Coordinates of C-alpha atoms and ligand atoms in Angstrom, one line a residue:
M1 CA 0.0 0.0 0.0
G2 CA 1.2 3.5 -0.8
G3 CA 0.5 6.6 1.4
R4 CA -2.7 8.5 1.4
R5 CA -3.7 10.2 -1.9
M6 CA -3.1 14.0 -1.9
D7 CA -5.6 16.6 -3.0
R8 CA -4.5 19.5 -5.1
F9 CA -3.8 21.8 -2.1
A10 CA -1.6 19.1 -0.4
V11 CA 0.2 18.5 -3.7
A12 CA 0.8 22.3 -4.1
S13 CA 2.2 22.6 -0.6
A14 CA 4.6 19.6 -1.3
L15 CA 5.8 21.4 -4.4
R16 CA 6.3 24.6 -2.5
E17 CA 8.3 22.7 0.1
M18 CA 10.5 21.2 -2.6
G19 CA 11.1 24.6 -4.2
R20 CA 12.1 26.1 -0.8
L21 CA 14.4 23.1 -0.2
L22 CA 16.1 23.6 -3.5
E23 CA 16.4 27.3 -2.8
A24 CA 18.0 26.6 0.6
R25 CA 20.4 24.2 -1.3
G26 CA 21.4 27.1 -3.6
D27 CA 19.7 26.0 -6.8
S28 CA 19.0 28.5 -9.5
P29 CA 16.1 30.9 -8.7
F30 CA 14.5 29.9 -12.0
R31 CA 14.2 26.4 -10.9
V32 CA 12.9 27.4 -7.5
R33 CA 10.3 29.6 -9.2
A34 CA 9.2 26.8 -11.5
Y35 CA 8.1 24.9 -8.3
E36 CA 6.1 27.9 -7.1
R37 CA 4.5 28.3 -10.5
G38 CA 3.7 24.6 -10.6
A39 CA 2.1 24.9 -7.1
R40 CA -0.1 27.7 -8.2
A41 CA -1.0 25.8 -11.4
V42 CA -2.1 22.7 -9.4
E43 CA -4.2 24.8 -7.0
G44 CA -6.1 26.2 -10.0
V45 CA -6.9 22.7 -11.4
A46 CA -10.6 21.8 -11.0
D47 CA -10.3 18.0 -11.1
L48 CA -6.8 16.8 -10.4
G49 CA -7.9 13.2 -10.1
A50 CA -9.3 13.1 -13.6
L51 CA -6.2 14.8 -15.1
V52 CA -3.9 12.3 -13.4
A53 CA -6.1 9.3 -14.4
Q54 CA -6.2 10.4 -18.0
D55 CA -2.5 11.3 -18.1
R56 CA -3.3 14.9 -19.1
L57 CA -1.3 16.9 -16.6
R58 CA 1.1 18.1 -19.3
E59 CA -1.8 20.2 -20.7
V60 CA -1.8 22.4 -17.5
P61 CA 0.2 25.6 -18.2
G62 CA 3.0 25.8 -15.7
L63 CA 3.6 22.0 -15.5
G64 CA 6.6 20.7 -17.5
P65 CA 7.3 17.0 -17.8
V66 CA 9.3 16.8 -14.5
L67 CA 6.7 18.6 -12.4
A68 CA 3.8 16.7 -14.1
G69 CA 5.5 13.4 -13.1
L70 CA 5.9 14.7 -9.5
V71 CA 2.3 15.8 -9.2
A72 CA 1.1 12.4 -10.5
E73 CA 3.3 10.6 -8.0
L74 CA 2.2 12.8 -5.1
H75 CA -1.4 12.5 -5.9
R76 CA -1.4 8.8 -6.3
T77 CA 0.9 7.8 -3.5
G78 CA 0.9 10.7 -1.1
R79 CA 4.7 10.9 -1.2
S80 CA 7.6 11.7 -3.4
E81 CA 11.0 10.0 -3.3
R82 CA 12.6 13.2 -4.5
L83 CA 11.1 15.2 -1.7
E84 CA 12.2 12.7 0.8
R85 CA 15.8 12.7 -0.6
L86 CA 15.9 16.4 -0.4
R87 CA 14.6 16.5 3.2
A88 CA 17.3 14.0 4.2
Q89 CA 20.1 16.0 2.6
M90 CA 19.3 19.1 4.7
P91 CA 19.9 20.0 8.3
P92 CA 16.7 19.7 10.4
G93 CA 14.5 22.8 10.5
I94 CA 16.2 24.2 7.4
L95 CA 13.0 25.7 6.0
E96 CA 11.9 27.7 8.9
L97 CA 15.4 28.6 9.8
S98 CA 16.3 29.8 6.3
L99 CA 13.4 32.3 6.5
V100 CA 15.6 34.3 8.9
P101 CA 17.6 36.8 6.9
G102 CA 21.3 35.9 6.6
M103 CA 20.8 32.2 7.7
T104 CA 22.5 30.3 5.0
R105 CA 22.5 26.5 4.7
K106 CA 26.1 26.5 5.9
R107 CA 25.3 28.5 9.0
I108 CA 22.3 26.4 9.8
A109 CA 24.4 23.2 9.5
A110 CA 27.1 24.7 11.7
L111 CA 24.5 25.7 14.4
H112 CA 22.9 22.3 14.2
Q113 CA 26.3 20.5 14.7
A114 CA 27.5 22.8 17.5
L115 CA 24.4 23.5 19.4
G116 CA 21.8 20.9 18.2
I117 CA 19.5 23.7 16.8
R118 CA 16.6 22.2 15.0
G119 CA 14.1 25.1 14.6
L120 CA 13.3 28.8 15.2
Q121 CA 12.5 28.3 18.9
D122 CA 15.9 26.6 19.5
L123 CA 17.6 29.4 17.6
K124 CA 15.9 32.1 19.5
E125 CA 16.7 30.6 22.9
A126 CA 20.4 30.0 21.9
C127 CA 20.7 33.7 20.8
E128 CA 19.1 35.0 24.0
A129 CA 21.4 32.8 26.1
G130 CA 24.5 34.1 24.2
R131 CA 25.4 30.6 23.1
V132 CA 25.4 31.3 19.3
R133 CA 28.4 33.6 19.7
T134 CA 30.4 30.7 21.0
V135 CA 30.2 29.0 17.5
K136 CA 33.0 29.7 15.1
G137 CA 31.9 32.4 12.6
F138 CA 29.2 33.9 14.8
G139 CA 29.5 36.9 17.1
P140 CA 27.3 39.1 19.4
R141 CA 26.3 41.2 16.4
T142 CA 25.1 38.2 14.5
E143 CA 23.1 37.1 17.5
E144 CA 21.4 40.5 17.5
K145 CA 20.7 40.4 13.8
I146 CA 19.2 36.9 14.0
L147 CA 16.9 37.9 16.9
A148 CA 15.7 41.0 14.9
G149 CA 15.2 38.7 11.9
I150 CA 13.1 36.3 14.0
A151 CA 11.0 39.1 15.3
S152 CA 10.3 40.3 11.8
L153 CA 9.0 36.9 10.9
D154 CA 6.2 36.9 13.5
T155 CA 3.9 39.0 11.3
R156 CA 4.9 37.4 8.0
E157 CA 2.5 34.5 7.7
E158 CA -0.8 36.5 7.3
R159 CA 0.6 38.7 4.6
V160 CA -0.3 38.3 0.9
L161 CA 1.2 39.9 -2.2
L162 CA -0.2 43.1 -3.6
Y163 CA -1.3 41.6 -6.9
H164 CA -3.1 38.8 -5.2
A165 CA -5.0 41.2 -2.9
L166 CA -5.8 43.5 -5.9
R167 CA -7.3 40.6 -7.8
E168 CA -9.4 39.6 -4.8
A169 CA -10.5 43.2 -4.3
E170 CA -11.6 43.5 -7.9
G171 CA -14.0 40.6 -7.5
L172 CA -15.3 42.0 -4.2
L173 CA -15.8 45.5 -5.6
G174 CA -17.6 44.1 -8.6
H175 CA -20.0 42.4 -6.3
L176 CA -20.3 45.4 -3.9
R177 CA -21.1 47.8 -6.7
E178 CA -24.1 45.7 -7.6
G179 CA -25.4 46.2 -4.0
P180 CA -28.7 48.0 -3.3
G181 CA -28.3 51.8 -3.6
V182 CA -24.5 51.6 -3.8
T183 CA -23.2 54.8 -5.4
R184 CA -19.5 54.3 -4.9
A185 CA -17.1 51.6 -3.6
D186 CA -13.3 51.6 -3.4
A187 CA -10.5 49.7 -1.8
A188 CA -8.8 51.7 1.0
G189 CA -6.0 50.9 3.4
A190 CA -2.6 49.5 2.5
L191 CA -4.0 48.2 -0.8
R192 CA -4.9 51.7 -1.9
R193 CA -1.5 52.8 -0.8
R194 CA 0.0 50.0 -2.9
E195 CA 2.1 48.4 -0.3
E196 CA 3.9 45.3 -1.5
T197 CA 2.1 43.1 0.9
V198 CA -1.2 43.5 2.8
T199 CA -2.8 41.7 5.7
E200 CA -6.4 42.6 4.8
I201 CA -8.5 44.2 2.2
A202 CA -10.3 47.3 3.5
L203 CA -13.3 48.3 1.5
L204 CA -15.6 51.3 1.7
A205 CA -19.0 51.7 0.1
A206 CA -21.5 54.6 0.0
A207 CA -25.2 53.9 0.2
G208 CA -28.3 55.3 1.8
D209 CA -29.2 52.0 3.5
P210 CA -25.9 50.5 4.8
A211 CA -27.5 47.5 6.5
A212 CA -28.9 46.3 3.1
V213 CA -25.4 46.6 1.6
V214 CA -23.9 44.5 4.4
E215 CA -26.7 41.9 3.8
H216 CA -25.8 41.9 0.1
F217 CA -22.0 41.7 0.8
V218 CA -22.1 38.6 3.0
R219 CA -23.6 36.6 0.1
F220 CA -20.4 36.9 -1.9
P221 CA -19.6 33.3 -2.9
L222 CA -15.9 33.4 -1.9
L223 CA -16.5 34.6 1.6
A224 CA -15.6 31.6 3.8
T225 CA -16.6 33.0 7.3
V226 CA -18.1 36.2 8.6
L227 CA -16.1 37.2 11.6
E228 CA -18.0 40.3 12.8
R229 CA -21.1 42.0 11.5
D230 CA -23.2 45.0 12.4
L231 CA -25.4 47.5 10.6
D232 CA -22.7 49.3 8.6
H233 CA -19.7 47.2 9.0
C234 CA -18.6 43.6 8.4
A235 CA -15.3 41.6 8.8
A236 CA -14.9 38.3 7.0
R237 CA -12.4 35.9 5.7
L238 CA -12.1 34.8 2.1
S239 CA -11.7 31.1 1.2
D240 CA -8.0 31.7 0.7
G241 CA -7.6 33.0 4.2
L242 CA -7.4 36.7 3.5
R243 CA -9.3 39.0 5.8
V244 CA -11.8 41.6 4.4
E245 CA -13.2 44.5 6.2
L246 CA -16.2 46.4 4.7
T247 CA -17.4 49.8 6.0
V248 CA -20.6 51.4 4.5
T249 CA -21.2 55.1 4.9
P250 CA -23.8 57.6 3.8
P251 CA -22.6 59.3 0.5
A252 CA -22.0 62.7 2.1
A253 CA -19.4 61.3 4.5
Y254 CA -17.7 59.1 1.9
E255 CA -14.6 61.0 0.9
A256 CA -13.5 62.0 4.4
R257 CA -14.0 58.4 5.5
L258 CA -12.0 57.1 2.5
L259 CA -9.1 59.3 3.6
R260 CA -9.4 57.9 7.2
L261 CA -9.6 54.3 6.0
T262 CA -6.7 54.7 3.6
G263 CA -4.2 55.8 6.3
S264 CA -1.4 55.3 6.9
P265 CA -1.9 55.8 10.7
A266 CA 1.3 57.9 10.8
H267 CA 0.1 60.1 8.0
L268 CA -3.3 60.6 9.7
Q269 CA -1.6 61.4 13.0
K270 CA 0.2 64.2 11.2
L271 CA -3.1 65.5 9.7
D272 CA -4.8 65.3 13.1
A273 CA -2.0 67.5 14.6
I274 CA -2.3 70.0 11.8
A275 CA -6.1 70.1 12.2
G276 CA -5.6 70.8 15.9
T277 CA -3.5 73.9 15.2
R278 CA -6.3 75.2 13.0
G279 CA -9.1 74.8 15.6
L280 CA -10.4 71.7 13.8
A281 CA -10.7 68.0 14.6
F282 CA -10.3 65.2 12.1
D283 CA -11.6 61.8 13.2
E284 CA -13.8 58.9 12.2
A285 CA -16.8 61.2 12.1
G286 CA -15.1 63.5 9.6
L287 CA -13.7 67.0 9.8
H288 CA -15.3 69.3 12.2
R289 CA -14.7 72.4 14.3
A290 CA -13.2 71.5 17.7
G291 CA -16.1 71.0 20.1
A292 CA -18.8 71.1 17.3
H293 CA -20.6 67.9 16.6
R294 CA -21.7 68.3 13.0
P295 CA -18.9 67.6 10.5
L296 CA -18.0 70.2 7.9
A297 CA -19.2 69.5 4.4
V298 CA -16.4 68.0 2.3
K299 CA -17.0 66.7 -1.2
T300 CA -13.6 65.3 -1.9
E301 CA -10.4 64.2 -0.2
A302 CA -8.9 67.3 -1.7
D303 CA -11.4 69.5 0.4
V304 CA -10.1 67.9 3.6
Y305 CA -6.5 68.6 2.6
R306 CA -7.3 72.1 1.5
R307 CA -8.9 72.9 4.9
L308 CA -5.6 71.8 6.4
G309 CA -3.7 74.1 4.2
L310 CA -2.3 71.3 2.0
P311 CA -2.7 70.1 -1.6
W312 CA -4.2 66.6 -2.2
I313 CA -1.5 64.0 -1.4
P314 CA -1.6 60.8 -3.5
P315 CA -2.3 57.6 -1.4
E316 CA 1.0 55.9 -2.4
V317 CA 3.1 58.5 -0.6
R318 CA 0.9 58.8 2.6
E319 CA 3.5 57.3 4.9
N320 CA 4.7 60.2 7.0
E321 CA 8.1 60.0 5.3
G322 CA 8.3 63.7 4.8
E323 CA 5.4 64.0 2.3
V324 CA 3.4 66.5 4.5
E325 CA 6.4 68.7 4.9
A326 CA 7.1 68.5 1.2
A327 CA 3.5 69.4 0.4
R328 CA 3.6 72.3 2.7
A329 CA 6.7 73.5 0.9
G330 CA 4.8 73.5 -2.4
D331 CA 5.3 70.0 -3.8
A332 CA 1.9 68.8 -4.8
F333 CA 3.2 65.5 -6.1
S334 CA 1.2 66.3 -9.3
D335 CA 4.1 65.0 -11.5
L336 CA 4.4 61.6 -9.9
V337 CA 4.7 59.1 -12.8
T338 CA 1.4 57.5 -13.9
E339 CA 0.6 54.4 -16.0
A340 CA -0.5 56.7 -18.8
D341 CA 3.0 58.3 -18.9
V342 CA 4.6 55.0 -19.9
R343 CA 5.4 54.9 -23.6
G344 CA 7.4 51.7 -23.9
L345 CA 7.6 48.3 -22.3
V346 CA 11.1 47.4 -21.0
H347 CA 12.6 44.1 -20.0
C348 CA 10.7 41.5 -21.9
H349 CA 11.6 37.8 -22.4
T350 CA 10.6 35.6 -25.3
V351 CA 10.9 32.0 -26.3
Y352 CA 14.5 32.6 -27.1
S353 CA 15.2 32.3 -23.3
D354 CA 12.6 31.4 -20.7
G355 CA 9.6 33.4 -22.0
K356 CA 6.4 31.8 -23.2
H357 CA 5.7 33.9 -26.3
T358 CA 7.5 34.8 -29.5
V359 CA 9.0 38.1 -30.4
L360 CA 6.1 38.9 -32.7
Q361 CA 3.5 37.9 -30.1
M362 CA 5.1 40.1 -27.5
A363 CA 5.3 43.0 -30.0
R364 CA 1.6 42.6 -31.0
A365 CA 0.6 42.6 -27.3
A366 CA 2.6 45.8 -26.6
E367 CA 1.0 47.4 -29.6
A368 CA -2.4 46.5 -28.4
M369 CA -1.6 48.3 -25.2
G370 CA -0.9 51.4 -27.2
M371 CA 2.9 51.4 -26.7
Q372 CA 5.4 53.1 -28.9
Y373 CA 8.2 50.7 -28.3
I374 CA 9.2 47.4 -26.6
T375 CA 12.6 46.1 -25.6
I376 CA 13.4 42.4 -26.2
T377 CA 15.9 41.5 -23.5
D378 CA 16.4 37.8 -23.2
H379 CA 19.0 36.2 -20.8
S380 CA 22.7 36.0 -21.5
P381 CA 24.8 32.8 -21.7
T382 CA 25.7 32.5 -18.0
A383 CA 22.0 32.1 -17.3
H384 CA 22.1 28.8 -19.1
Y385 CA 19.3 27.3 -16.9
A386 CA 17.0 30.1 -18.3
G387 CA 18.1 29.5 -21.9
G388 CA 20.6 32.4 -22.0
L389 CA 21.5 33.2 -25.6
K390 CA 24.9 32.4 -27.0
L391 CA 26.1 34.6 -29.9
D392 CA 24.7 32.4 -32.7
R393 CA 21.2 32.4 -31.2
L394 CA 21.5 36.1 -30.4
K395 CA 22.2 36.8 -34.1
R396 CA 19.2 34.7 -35.1
Q397 CA 17.0 36.6 -32.7
W398 CA 18.1 39.9 -34.2
D399 CA 17.0 38.5 -37.6
E400 CA 13.7 37.5 -36.2
I401 CA 13.3 41.0 -34.5
A402 CA 13.9 42.6 -37.9
Q403 CA 11.3 40.3 -39.6
A404 CA 8.8 41.0 -36.8
Q405 CA 9.4 44.7 -37.2
E406 CA 7.9 44.6 -40.7
Q407 CA 4.6 43.3 -39.4
V408 CA 4.0 45.8 -36.5
K409 CA 4.1 49.5 -35.9
V410 CA 5.4 49.4 -32.4
R411 CA 9.1 49.8 -32.4
L412 CA 11.1 46.7 -31.4
L413 CA 14.4 47.4 -29.7
R414 CA 17.0 44.7 -29.2
G415 CA 18.7 44.2 -26.0
T416 CA 19.8 41.8 -23.4
E417 CA 19.3 41.1 -19.7
S418 CA 23.0 40.4 -19.1
D419 CA 24.1 38.6 -16.0
I420 CA 26.5 40.5 -13.8
L421 CA 29.2 38.0 -13.3
A422 CA 30.8 37.4 -9.9
D423 CA 33.7 39.8 -10.7
G424 CA 31.3 42.5 -11.9
A425 CA 31.9 41.9 -15.6
L426 CA 29.0 41.7 -18.1
D427 CA 28.3 38.6 -20.1
Y428 CA 28.9 39.6 -23.7
P429 CA 31.9 41.3 -25.3
D430 CA 31.6 45.1 -25.5
A431 CA 31.6 44.8 -29.3
V432 CA 28.3 42.9 -29.0
L433 CA 26.8 45.0 -26.3
E434 CA 27.5 48.1 -28.4
Q435 CA 25.2 46.8 -31.1
M436 CA 22.3 46.6 -28.7
D437 CA 19.7 49.3 -28.1
I438 CA 19.6 48.6 -24.4
V439 CA 21.5 46.5 -21.8
I440 CA 19.9 45.5 -18.6
A441 CA 22.4 44.1 -16.1
S442 CA 21.1 41.8 -13.4
I443 CA 22.4 39.4 -10.7
H444 CA 20.9 35.9 -11.0
N445 CA 23.4 33.8 -9.0
R446 CA 25.9 33.9 -6.1
F447 CA 23.6 36.0 -3.9
R448 CA 25.3 35.0 -0.7
M449 CA 28.7 36.6 -1.1
S450 CA 29.8 38.9 1.6
S451 CA 28.5 42.5 1.6
E452 CA 32.0 43.8 0.6
Q453 CA 32.3 41.3 -2.3
M454 CA 28.8 42.1 -3.5
T455 CA 29.4 45.8 -3.3
R456 CA 32.6 45.5 -5.3
R457 CA 30.8 43.3 -7.9
L458 CA 28.0 45.9 -8.3
V459 CA 30.2 48.9 -8.3
T460 CA 32.4 47.3 -11.0
A461 CA 29.4 46.6 -13.1
M462 CA 27.9 50.0 -12.7
R463 CA 31.2 51.7 -13.7
H464 CA 31.4 49.7 -16.9
P465 CA 31.5 52.4 -19.6
L466 CA 28.5 51.1 -21.6
F467 CA 25.1 52.4 -20.5
K468 CA 23.1 49.9 -18.6
V469 CA 20.0 49.5 -16.5
W470 CA 20.5 47.9 -13.1
G471 CA 17.9 45.1 -13.3
H472 CA 15.9 43.9 -10.2
A473 CA 18.4 45.7 -8.1
Q474 CA 18.3 44.1 -4.7
G475 CA 17.5 40.6 -5.8
R476 CA 14.6 40.1 -3.5
Y477 CA 11.4 38.1 -3.8
V478 CA 8.6 39.7 -1.8
L479 CA 7.9 37.6 1.3
T480 CA 10.3 34.8 0.4
R481 CA 13.7 36.2 -0.1
P482 CA 15.1 39.4 1.5
P483 CA 17.4 41.8 -0.5
F484 CA 21.0 40.5 -0.7
E485 CA 23.5 42.3 1.4
C486 CA 25.6 45.1 0.0
D487 CA 26.5 48.7 0.7
M488 CA 23.6 50.3 -1.1
D489 CA 24.8 53.8 -0.6
A490 CA 28.1 53.0 -2.3
V491 CA 26.4 51.3 -5.2
L492 CA 24.0 54.1 -5.7
D493 CA 26.8 56.6 -5.7
A494 CA 28.4 54.5 -8.4
V495 CA 25.2 54.5 -10.4
A496 CA 24.8 58.2 -10.0
S497 CA 28.3 59.0 -11.2
S498 CA 28.3 56.4 -14.1
R499 CA 26.4 55.7 -17.2
A500 CA 23.6 53.7 -15.5
A501 CA 20.0 53.8 -14.5
V502 CA 18.0 51.8 -12.0
E503 CA 15.1 49.5 -12.9
V504 CA 11.8 49.5 -10.9
N505 CA 10.8 45.9 -11.6
G506 CA 7.1 45.3 -12.0
D507 CA 7.2 41.5 -11.5
P508 CA 4.7 41.2 -8.6
H509 CA 7.0 38.8 -6.8
R510 CA 10.0 41.2 -7.1
L511 CA 8.9 44.8 -7.0
D512 CA 12.5 45.7 -6.8
M513 CA 14.2 48.0 -6.0
V514 CA 12.4 48.7 -2.7
P515 CA 10.7 52.2 -2.4
Q516 CA 12.9 53.4 0.4
W517 CA 15.9 52.9 -1.8
I518 CA 14.2 54.4 -4.8
R519 CA 13.9 57.6 -2.7
E520 CA 17.6 57.4 -1.8
A521 CA 18.5 57.0 -5.5
R522 CA 16.3 60.0 -6.4
K523 CA 18.3 62.2 -4.0
R524 CA 21.3 61.4 -6.1
G525 CA 19.6 62.4 -9.3
V526 CA 19.5 58.8 -10.6
R527 CA 17.2 58.0 -13.6
F528 CA 14.8 55.1 -13.7
V529 CA 13.2 52.5 -16.0
I530 CA 9.9 51.0 -15.0
S531 CA 9.9 47.5 -16.3
T532 CA 7.7 44.5 -16.8
D533 CA 10.1 41.6 -16.6
A534 CA 7.4 39.9 -18.6
H535 CA 7.8 36.2 -19.5
S536 CA 4.5 36.2 -21.4
T537 CA 2.2 38.6 -23.1
A538 CA -0.1 38.7 -20.0
Q539 CA 2.8 39.8 -17.8
L540 CA 3.3 42.9 -19.9
R541 CA 0.6 44.3 -17.6
N542 CA 3.2 44.0 -14.8
V543 CA 4.1 47.6 -15.7
S544 CA 1.2 48.8 -13.5
F545 CA 2.9 47.3 -10.4
G546 CA 6.2 48.9 -11.4
V547 CA 4.4 52.3 -11.6
A548 CA 2.9 51.8 -8.2
M549 CA 6.3 51.1 -6.7
A550 CA 7.9 54.1 -8.5
R551 CA 5.1 56.3 -7.1
R552 CA 5.8 55.0 -3.6
G553 CA 9.4 56.0 -4.2
W554 CA 8.3 59.6 -5.2
V555 CA 9.5 59.1 -8.8
R556 CA 8.4 61.9 -11.2
K557 CA 7.5 61.5 -14.8
G558 CA 10.6 63.4 -15.9
E559 CA 12.9 60.9 -14.1
V560 CA 11.5 57.8 -16.0
L561 CA 13.4 57.0 -19.2
N562 CA 10.6 54.9 -20.7
A563 CA 8.1 57.8 -20.1
Q564 CA 9.9 59.5 -23.0
P565 CA 9.1 59.2 -26.6
L566 CA 11.0 56.6 -28.7
D567 CA 13.9 58.8 -30.0
A568 CA 14.7 60.3 -26.6
F569 CA 14.5 56.9 -24.9
R570 CA 16.9 55.4 -27.5
R571 CA 19.3 58.2 -27.1
A572 CA 19.1 57.9 -23.3
V573 CA 19.8 54.1 -23.1
R574 CA 22.0 53.4 -26.1
P575 CA 25.0 51.5 -24.8
G576 CA 27.4 52.7 -27.6
A577 CA 26.8 56.4 -27.2
A578 CA 29.7 58.5 -26.1
A579 CA 29.9 59.1 -22.4
Ligands
ZN1 ZN1 16.4 38.7 -14.2
ZN2 ZN1 14.2 39.2 -16.5

């Protein structure tokens, strides 16, 4: 007898475990991501049993032959030999321990051997007792870092990615807007501020009869449980575990309420303080004169800000990171980059490396989005696991780009996503790079070098005399892999003084570089490219997430190279142009 059959969710979590084990082992991120993609694909399958029985798993997008074999084995037998082998190769507790920033497989093995550490609890106790510093290679500072890392994990589990929450919110809002007498409905909270991850979806609706709207809302088919409910408010959990909180308000109070529910708390605190100095109070009930009960009439969020002596501040920058002071000093944030400003799609993969669609298919999709240009940037030879192009195939791709160009109006630009090698060199000879329209330079391997080595590697790459864009700068995956360690100030200084720009990557798992560092780059006058990192035509839409991150980093239209028309963009990024 084999083990118990696994349903699709159990199979998906086994695939995720394998992906994470491979990652901890140091396998390529592409391979690791294939397991995550496979897990999501299996979760979306309606009848896994039938597909296995009819041997049709290969038809599921996202399942290659290896993964399809694994899924069938897991479903039929409840186990996988490969998974068991992987588990046996690793020190105990590696998965939870490797969630702690800086805990490499080597370090985990060393701590297991010296102190018998088998999990987070062990590690925490050993750090607190000062035992970790007794192990070779660890010190009191490492202990402190580890403890801080463990503390940051506590809130991690309930978070979901922005794109996931946005998709759920769309469905919920669609339902809500059909509710009785609903005149408006919006997402508020961290989602409206476009934070990379959220813990809940906050929704606001306007209607004359709030109770009827709550009654309508709880009938949404994907609500798993209603947690709390009263006449104008309801908290619930979706079937995927995400928390939703609905507030319904009379239409007249809608905009003041939207501002309150959007936050952030620190931004609102600042507004409250300003209201106080003007003899006003701003709270849940709206904006009113201190002591008076009846709120002042405000039609829009901008009315509230105006009464506080401020221009309207876009939700993405409401973090109390200096935006109120900037607004007071006359910055209305009216030139923050928008999706409509983007003229070209940058950083796109095709079937030549690990993309799903051809050059022509990608071009047609970009054209349908109204774009002026698209850059084709497949991987370079060192990324062999992602089908990186050697010179002969690169030449063939250039021919294909020329042929595709005859069939579309959108301008095709040829480029590469070149690996930054361990010593900071790029992956093609300069003579080849000079023939490209654009060079994106990214790190795809050797993430765990020391901070000094990584800094040297990046500074060397940024100082390379050909113009390049620093791709997915910090190498993070939101929620699963923290940015690699390097001296960001030093690298950004090198970008600022060299022929380089920084990418804001729109892949919803990357959203890299992080907004705090985008702001630091801006202070140095660095220019940006907002990219898609698309591996399919559908992913060209990633550009909207890139724009959201750029806005959170206070990026202005004039600072974005691909917000410029074709000729200006080409001149700005051309690798061969004189320095
Ligand atoms: Zn990449
Ligand atoms: Zn890429």
